[in-house]
Short mmCIF file of C-alpha atoms (C1' of nucleotides) and ligand atoms in Angstrom, two decimals:
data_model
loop_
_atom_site.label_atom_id
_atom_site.label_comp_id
_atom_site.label_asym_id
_atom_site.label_seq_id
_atom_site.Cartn_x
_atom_site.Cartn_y
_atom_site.Cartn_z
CA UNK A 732 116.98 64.18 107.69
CA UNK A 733 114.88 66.58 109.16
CA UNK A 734 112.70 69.06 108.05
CA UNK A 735 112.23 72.81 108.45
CA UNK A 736 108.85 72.12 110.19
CA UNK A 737 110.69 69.72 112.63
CA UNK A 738 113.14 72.38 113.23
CA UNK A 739 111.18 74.61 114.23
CA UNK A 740 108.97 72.51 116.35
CA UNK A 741 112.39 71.51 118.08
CA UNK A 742 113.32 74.92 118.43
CA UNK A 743 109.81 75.65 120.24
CA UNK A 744 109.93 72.99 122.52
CA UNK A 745 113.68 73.91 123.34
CA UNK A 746 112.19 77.12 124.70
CA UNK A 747 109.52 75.37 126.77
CA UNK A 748 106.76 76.87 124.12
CA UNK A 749 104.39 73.94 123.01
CA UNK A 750 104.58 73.93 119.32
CA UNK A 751 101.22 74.34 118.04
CA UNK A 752 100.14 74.58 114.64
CA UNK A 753 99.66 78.27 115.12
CA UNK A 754 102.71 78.94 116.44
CA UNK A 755 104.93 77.03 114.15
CA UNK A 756 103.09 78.57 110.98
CA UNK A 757 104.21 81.76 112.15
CA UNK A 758 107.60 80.81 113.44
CA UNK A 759 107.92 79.52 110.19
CA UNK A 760 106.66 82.64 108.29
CA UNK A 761 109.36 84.88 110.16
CA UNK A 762 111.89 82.33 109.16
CA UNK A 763 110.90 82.75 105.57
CA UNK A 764 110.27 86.53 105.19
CA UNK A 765 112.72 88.95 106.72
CA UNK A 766 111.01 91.94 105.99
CA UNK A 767 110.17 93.06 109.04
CA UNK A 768 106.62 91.91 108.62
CA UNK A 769 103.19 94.00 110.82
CA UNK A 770 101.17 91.36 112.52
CA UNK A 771 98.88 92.02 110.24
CA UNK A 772 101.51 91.14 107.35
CA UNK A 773 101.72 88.06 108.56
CA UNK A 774 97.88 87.29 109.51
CA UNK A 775 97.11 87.80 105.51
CA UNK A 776 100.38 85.45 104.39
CA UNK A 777 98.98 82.65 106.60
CA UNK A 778 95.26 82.59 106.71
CA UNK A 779 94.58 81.02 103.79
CA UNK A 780 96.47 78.07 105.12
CA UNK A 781 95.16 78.51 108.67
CA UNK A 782 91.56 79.72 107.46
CA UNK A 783 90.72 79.88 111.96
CA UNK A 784 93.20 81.91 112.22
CA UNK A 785 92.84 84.41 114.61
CA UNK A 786 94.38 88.13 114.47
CA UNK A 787 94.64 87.50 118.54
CA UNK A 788 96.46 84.26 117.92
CA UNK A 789 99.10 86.48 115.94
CA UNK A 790 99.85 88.80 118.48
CA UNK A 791 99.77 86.13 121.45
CA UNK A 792 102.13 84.22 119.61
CA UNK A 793 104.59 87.34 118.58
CA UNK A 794 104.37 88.69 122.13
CA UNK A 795 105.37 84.70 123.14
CA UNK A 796 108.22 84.95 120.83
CA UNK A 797 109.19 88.31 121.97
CA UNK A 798 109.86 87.77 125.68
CA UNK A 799 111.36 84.35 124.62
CA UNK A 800 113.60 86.38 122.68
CA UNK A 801 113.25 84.38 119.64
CA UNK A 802 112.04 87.62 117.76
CA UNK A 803 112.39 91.27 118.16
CA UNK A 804 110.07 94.33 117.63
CA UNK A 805 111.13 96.84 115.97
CA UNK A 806 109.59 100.31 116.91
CA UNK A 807 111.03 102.24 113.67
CA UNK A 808 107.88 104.06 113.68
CA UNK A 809 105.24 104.82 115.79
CA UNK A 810 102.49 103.91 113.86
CA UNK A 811 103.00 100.30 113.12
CA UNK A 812 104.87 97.26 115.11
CA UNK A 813 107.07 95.18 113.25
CA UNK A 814 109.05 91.94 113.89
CA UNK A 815 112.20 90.36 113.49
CA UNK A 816 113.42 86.99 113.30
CA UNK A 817 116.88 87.55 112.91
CA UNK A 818 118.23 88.31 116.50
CA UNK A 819 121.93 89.20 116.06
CA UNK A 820 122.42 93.11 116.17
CA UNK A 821 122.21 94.93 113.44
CA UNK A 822 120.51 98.12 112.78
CA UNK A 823 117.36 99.29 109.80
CA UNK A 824 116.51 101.72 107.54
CA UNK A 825 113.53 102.13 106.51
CA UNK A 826 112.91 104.03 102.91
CA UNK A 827 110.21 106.44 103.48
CA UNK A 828 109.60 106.42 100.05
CA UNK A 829 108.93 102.87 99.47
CA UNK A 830 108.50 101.73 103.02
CA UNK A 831 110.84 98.62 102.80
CA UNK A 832 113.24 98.37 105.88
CA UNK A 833 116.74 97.32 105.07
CA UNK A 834 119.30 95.71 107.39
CA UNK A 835 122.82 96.64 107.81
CA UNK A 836 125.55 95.96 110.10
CA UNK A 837 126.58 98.05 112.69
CA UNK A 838 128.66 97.31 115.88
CA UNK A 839 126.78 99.11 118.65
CA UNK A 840 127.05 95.93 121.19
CA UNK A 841 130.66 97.01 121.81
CA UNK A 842 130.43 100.76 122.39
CA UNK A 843 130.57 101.97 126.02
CA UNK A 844 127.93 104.96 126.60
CA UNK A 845 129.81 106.18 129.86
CA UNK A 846 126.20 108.33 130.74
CA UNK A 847 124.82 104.95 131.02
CA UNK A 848 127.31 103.73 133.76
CA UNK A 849 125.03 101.48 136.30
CA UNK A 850 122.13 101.18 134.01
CA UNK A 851 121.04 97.86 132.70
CA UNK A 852 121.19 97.97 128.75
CA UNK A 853 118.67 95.41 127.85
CA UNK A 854 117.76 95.89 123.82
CA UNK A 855 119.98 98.31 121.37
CA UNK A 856 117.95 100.16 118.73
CA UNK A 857 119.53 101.52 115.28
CA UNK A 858 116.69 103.12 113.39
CA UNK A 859 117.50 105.34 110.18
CA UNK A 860 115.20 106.86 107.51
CA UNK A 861 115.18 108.24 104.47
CA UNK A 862 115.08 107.17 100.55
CA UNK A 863 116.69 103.98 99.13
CA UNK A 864 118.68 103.86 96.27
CA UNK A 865 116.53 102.27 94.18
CA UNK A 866 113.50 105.46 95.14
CA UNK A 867 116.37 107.64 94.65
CA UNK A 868 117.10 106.73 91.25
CA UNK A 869 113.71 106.04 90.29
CA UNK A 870 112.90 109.73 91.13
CA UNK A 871 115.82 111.15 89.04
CA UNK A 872 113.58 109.42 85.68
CA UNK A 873 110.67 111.15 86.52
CA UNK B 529 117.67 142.69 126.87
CA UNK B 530 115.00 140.41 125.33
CA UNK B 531 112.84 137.76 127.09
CA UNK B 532 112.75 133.80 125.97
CA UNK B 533 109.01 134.55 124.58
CA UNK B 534 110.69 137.36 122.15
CA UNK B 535 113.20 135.29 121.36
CA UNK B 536 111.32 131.97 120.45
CA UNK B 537 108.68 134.39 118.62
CA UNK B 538 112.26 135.29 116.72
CA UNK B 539 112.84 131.87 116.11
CA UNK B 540 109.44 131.18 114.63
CA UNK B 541 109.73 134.27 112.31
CA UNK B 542 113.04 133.08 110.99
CA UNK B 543 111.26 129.74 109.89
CA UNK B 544 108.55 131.41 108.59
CA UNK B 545 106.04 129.97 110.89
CA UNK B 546 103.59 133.08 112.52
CA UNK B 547 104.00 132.98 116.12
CA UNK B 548 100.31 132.51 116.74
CA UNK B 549 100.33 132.50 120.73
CA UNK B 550 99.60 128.64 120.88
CA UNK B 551 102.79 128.13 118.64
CA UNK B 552 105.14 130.02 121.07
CA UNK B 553 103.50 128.58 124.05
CA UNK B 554 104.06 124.84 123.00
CA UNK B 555 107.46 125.49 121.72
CA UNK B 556 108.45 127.45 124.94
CA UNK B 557 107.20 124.11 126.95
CA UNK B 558 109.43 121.96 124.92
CA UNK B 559 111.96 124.35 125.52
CA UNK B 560 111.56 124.38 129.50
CA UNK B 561 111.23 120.43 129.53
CA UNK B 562 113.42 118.57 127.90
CA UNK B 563 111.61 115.09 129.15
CA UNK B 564 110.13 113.85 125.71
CA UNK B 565 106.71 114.58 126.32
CA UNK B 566 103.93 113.31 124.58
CA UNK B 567 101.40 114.91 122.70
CA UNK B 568 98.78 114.50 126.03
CA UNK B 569 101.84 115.96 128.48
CA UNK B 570 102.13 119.03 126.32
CA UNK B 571 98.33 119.10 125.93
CA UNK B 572 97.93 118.75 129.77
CA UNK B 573 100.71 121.47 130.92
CA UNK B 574 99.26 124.09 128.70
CA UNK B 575 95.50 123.71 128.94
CA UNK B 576 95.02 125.39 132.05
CA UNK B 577 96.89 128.43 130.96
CA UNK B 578 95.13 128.34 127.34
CA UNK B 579 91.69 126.82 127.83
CA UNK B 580 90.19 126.88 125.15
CA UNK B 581 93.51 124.94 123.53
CA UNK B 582 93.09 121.38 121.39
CA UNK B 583 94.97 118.29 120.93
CA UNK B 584 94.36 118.97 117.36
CA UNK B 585 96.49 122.04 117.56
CA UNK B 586 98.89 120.47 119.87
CA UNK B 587 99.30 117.67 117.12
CA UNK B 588 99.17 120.17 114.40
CA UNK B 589 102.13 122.54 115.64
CA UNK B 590 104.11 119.60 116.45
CA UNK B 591 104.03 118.45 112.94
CA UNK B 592 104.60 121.86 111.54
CA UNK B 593 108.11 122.05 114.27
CA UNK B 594 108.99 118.64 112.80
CA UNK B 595 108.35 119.16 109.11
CA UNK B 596 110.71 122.85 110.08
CA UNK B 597 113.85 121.05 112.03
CA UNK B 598 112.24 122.57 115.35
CA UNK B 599 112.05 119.43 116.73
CA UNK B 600 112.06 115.50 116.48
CA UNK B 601 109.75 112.38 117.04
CA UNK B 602 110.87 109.65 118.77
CA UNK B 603 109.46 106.44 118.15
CA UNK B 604 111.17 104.68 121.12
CA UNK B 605 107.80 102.56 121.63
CA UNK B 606 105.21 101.84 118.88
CA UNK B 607 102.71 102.72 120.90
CA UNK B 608 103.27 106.71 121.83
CA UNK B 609 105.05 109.20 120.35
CA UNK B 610 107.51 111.59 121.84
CA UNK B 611 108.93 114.93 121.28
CA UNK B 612 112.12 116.53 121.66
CA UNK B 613 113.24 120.16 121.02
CA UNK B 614 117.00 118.85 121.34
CA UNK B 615 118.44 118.40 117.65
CA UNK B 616 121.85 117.55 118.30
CA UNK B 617 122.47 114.32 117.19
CA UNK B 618 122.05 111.95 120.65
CA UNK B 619 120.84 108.47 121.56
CA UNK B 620 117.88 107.82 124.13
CA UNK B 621 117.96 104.97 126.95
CA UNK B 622 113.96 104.23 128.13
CA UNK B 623 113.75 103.29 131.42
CA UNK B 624 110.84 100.20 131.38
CA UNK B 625 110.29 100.33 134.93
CA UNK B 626 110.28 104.35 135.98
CA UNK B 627 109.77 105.45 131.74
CA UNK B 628 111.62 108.13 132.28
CA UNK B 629 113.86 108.50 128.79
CA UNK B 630 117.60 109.46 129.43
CA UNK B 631 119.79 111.34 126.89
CA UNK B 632 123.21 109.94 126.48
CA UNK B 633 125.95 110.86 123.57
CA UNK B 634 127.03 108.91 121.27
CA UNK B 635 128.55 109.58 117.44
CA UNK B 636 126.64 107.99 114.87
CA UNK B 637 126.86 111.24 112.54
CA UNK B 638 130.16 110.06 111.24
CA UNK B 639 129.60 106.50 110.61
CA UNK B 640 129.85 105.48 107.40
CA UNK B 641 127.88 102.54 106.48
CA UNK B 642 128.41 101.06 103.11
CA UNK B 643 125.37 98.77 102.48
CA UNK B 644 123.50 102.14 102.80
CA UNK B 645 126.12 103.84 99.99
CA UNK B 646 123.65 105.33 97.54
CA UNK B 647 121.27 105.72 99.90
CA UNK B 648 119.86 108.93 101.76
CA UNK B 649 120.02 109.44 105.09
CA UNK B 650 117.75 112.12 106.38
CA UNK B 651 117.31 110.87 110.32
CA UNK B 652 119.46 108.86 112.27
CA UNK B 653 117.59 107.20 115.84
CA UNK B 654 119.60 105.15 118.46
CA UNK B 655 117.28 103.78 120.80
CA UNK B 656 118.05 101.42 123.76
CA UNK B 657 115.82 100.16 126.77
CA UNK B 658 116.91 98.51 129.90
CA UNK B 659 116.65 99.54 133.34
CA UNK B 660 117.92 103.14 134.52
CA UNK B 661 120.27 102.95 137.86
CA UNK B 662 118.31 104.94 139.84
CA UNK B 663 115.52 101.88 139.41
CA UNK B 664 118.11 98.88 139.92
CA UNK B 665 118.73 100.37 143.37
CA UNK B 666 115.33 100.44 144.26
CA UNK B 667 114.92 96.96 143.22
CA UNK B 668 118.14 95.97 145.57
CA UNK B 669 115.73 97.56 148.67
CA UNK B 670 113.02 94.88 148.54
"C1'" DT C 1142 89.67 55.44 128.24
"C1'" DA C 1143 86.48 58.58 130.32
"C1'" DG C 1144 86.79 62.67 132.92
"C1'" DT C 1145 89.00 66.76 134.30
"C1'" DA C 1146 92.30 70.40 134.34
"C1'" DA C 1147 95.36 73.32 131.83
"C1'" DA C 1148 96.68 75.55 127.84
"C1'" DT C 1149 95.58 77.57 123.50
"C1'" DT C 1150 92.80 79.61 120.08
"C1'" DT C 1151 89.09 82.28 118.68
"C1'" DA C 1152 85.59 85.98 118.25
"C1'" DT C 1153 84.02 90.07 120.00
"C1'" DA C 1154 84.18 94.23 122.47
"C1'" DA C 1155 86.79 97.94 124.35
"C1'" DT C 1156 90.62 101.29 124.30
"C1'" DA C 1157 92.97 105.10 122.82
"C1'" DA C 1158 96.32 107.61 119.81
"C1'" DG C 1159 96.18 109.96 115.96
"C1'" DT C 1160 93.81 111.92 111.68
"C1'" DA C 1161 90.20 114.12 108.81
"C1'" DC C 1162 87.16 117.58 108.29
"C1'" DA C 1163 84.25 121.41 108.56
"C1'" DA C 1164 83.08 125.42 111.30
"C1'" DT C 1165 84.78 129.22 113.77
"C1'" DG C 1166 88.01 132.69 114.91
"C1'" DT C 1167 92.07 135.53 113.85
"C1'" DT C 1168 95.37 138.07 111.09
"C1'" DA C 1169 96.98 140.25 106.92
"C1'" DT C 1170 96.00 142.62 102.65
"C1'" DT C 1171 93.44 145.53 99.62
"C1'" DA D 1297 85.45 147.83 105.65
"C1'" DA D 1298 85.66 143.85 102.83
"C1'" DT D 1299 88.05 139.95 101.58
"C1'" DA D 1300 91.28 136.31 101.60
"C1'" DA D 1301 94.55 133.51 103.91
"C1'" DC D 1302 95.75 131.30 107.86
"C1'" DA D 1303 95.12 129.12 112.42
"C1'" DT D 1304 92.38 127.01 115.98
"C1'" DT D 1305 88.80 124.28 117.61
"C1'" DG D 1306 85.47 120.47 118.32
"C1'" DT D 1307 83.68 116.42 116.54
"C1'" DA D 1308 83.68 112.35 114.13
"C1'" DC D 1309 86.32 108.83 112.38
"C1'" DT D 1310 89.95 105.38 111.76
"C1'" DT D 1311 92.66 101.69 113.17
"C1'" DA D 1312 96.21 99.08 115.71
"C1'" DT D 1313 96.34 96.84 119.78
"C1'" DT D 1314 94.47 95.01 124.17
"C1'" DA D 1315 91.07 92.78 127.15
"C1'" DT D 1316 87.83 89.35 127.95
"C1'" DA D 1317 85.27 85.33 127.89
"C1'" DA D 1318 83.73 81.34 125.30
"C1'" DA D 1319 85.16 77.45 122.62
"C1'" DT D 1320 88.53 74.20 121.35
"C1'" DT D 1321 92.47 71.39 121.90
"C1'" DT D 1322 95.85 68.98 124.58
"C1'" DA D 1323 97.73 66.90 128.72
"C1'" DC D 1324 97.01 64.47 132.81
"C1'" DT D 1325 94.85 61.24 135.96
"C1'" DA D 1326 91.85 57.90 138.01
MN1 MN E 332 116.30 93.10 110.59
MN1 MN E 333 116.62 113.83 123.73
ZN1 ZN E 334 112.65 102.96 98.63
ZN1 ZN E 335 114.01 103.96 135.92
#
DNA sequence: TAGTAAATTTATAATAAGTACAATGTTATT
DNA sequence: AATAACATTGTACTTATTATAAATTTACTA
């Protein structure tokens, strides 16, 4: 029986990325935590454990993941990267009020953009905002 | 028979913004260019006609068109932000090679998602990136 | 297994977009 | 004309990300 940590380690070396410590800490983390974590998220969550830990280590290693395409950024707003372990399509909304990005399904792999004819579609964005449900409701008690 | 500065002055009336020269002059230039500009192209095609201009007004008047419906931020990329005067609903392809961004249409107004029932939608983004046509051409020269 | 090369991590410095703020200039109101 | 409200400007500041080089770890080889 194998273990999450062997897993992932596998899953690493599968890709032709040598599974360092580093790198399966934060593999690991993104397995864990699917909320669309900052870099800096996920520097805080780990350093403790890693106490070397290196902010450049964390980006290195996302940026790895990213053109491995074992994550995905998300670019929901300008001001802050975030990343995504969970690589099937599906598109996010974040709450403005309370920040958290949700998931939801959407098929946009299917749809033909006939404008786009002869271009080369390489990543599909869905990006909504505005206020959750729970925000919304908490507002109406004010 | 009135001229596009009258009528954007109109425009700026109507939303109760005063059309302070700088106002009229940025949102004519998003009106002539519909390329997504950035803050700095905006900033750049303006300055030598108003010299004395600042990025801080730039920034500011773009936030005040936002904040009024005059216009819309695209966060295509986390790392610069992008205007557009359009505000139809559309998607936007990024090209990664040339960066040019293409506008294509596609309905997303009358989706109905349910995992976001209860939830409010205020802005709806669909973002791709690939490679635009005009650059996989190019690439078939070498 | 000692020595060397390659890969990885780390710390630090540099970059640059955007924001905050206070001073200056402009417009509206009395 | 005086005053208040609004808008613009320049500067300083913040902060996420990138660049760079040194230090560490790992892999390879004699
Ligand atoms: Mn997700
Ligand atoms: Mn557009
Ligand atoms: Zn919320
Ligand atoms: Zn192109």
């Amino acid at each position: 029986m194998k273990s999450l940590f062997q897993d992932l380690t596998s899953l690493l070396v599968q890709n032709n990325i040598r599974p360092s410590y580093q790198r399966i800490k934060i593999l690991e983390y993104l397995h864990g935590h699917h909320i669309h974590p900052t870099a800096d998220d996920i520097f805080n969550a780990l350093i403790s454990e890693i106490p070397t830990l290196s902010k450049s280590t964390v980006y290195n290693t996302l940026d790895l993941f990213i053109s491995n395409n074992l994550a995905r950024l998300l670019s929901i707003e300008d001001t802050e990267a975030r990343y995504d372990i969970v690589m099937n399509n599906h598109g996010h909304f974040k709450c403005v009020s309370c920040g958290e990005i949700f998931n939801f399904d959407i098929d946009i792999e299917n749809t033909v953009i006939k404008e786009l004819d002869g271009f080369s579609i390489k990543d599909k964005n869905v990006y909504f905002k505005g206020i959750c449900a729970k925000c919304l409701q908490a507002n109406t008690h004010e």
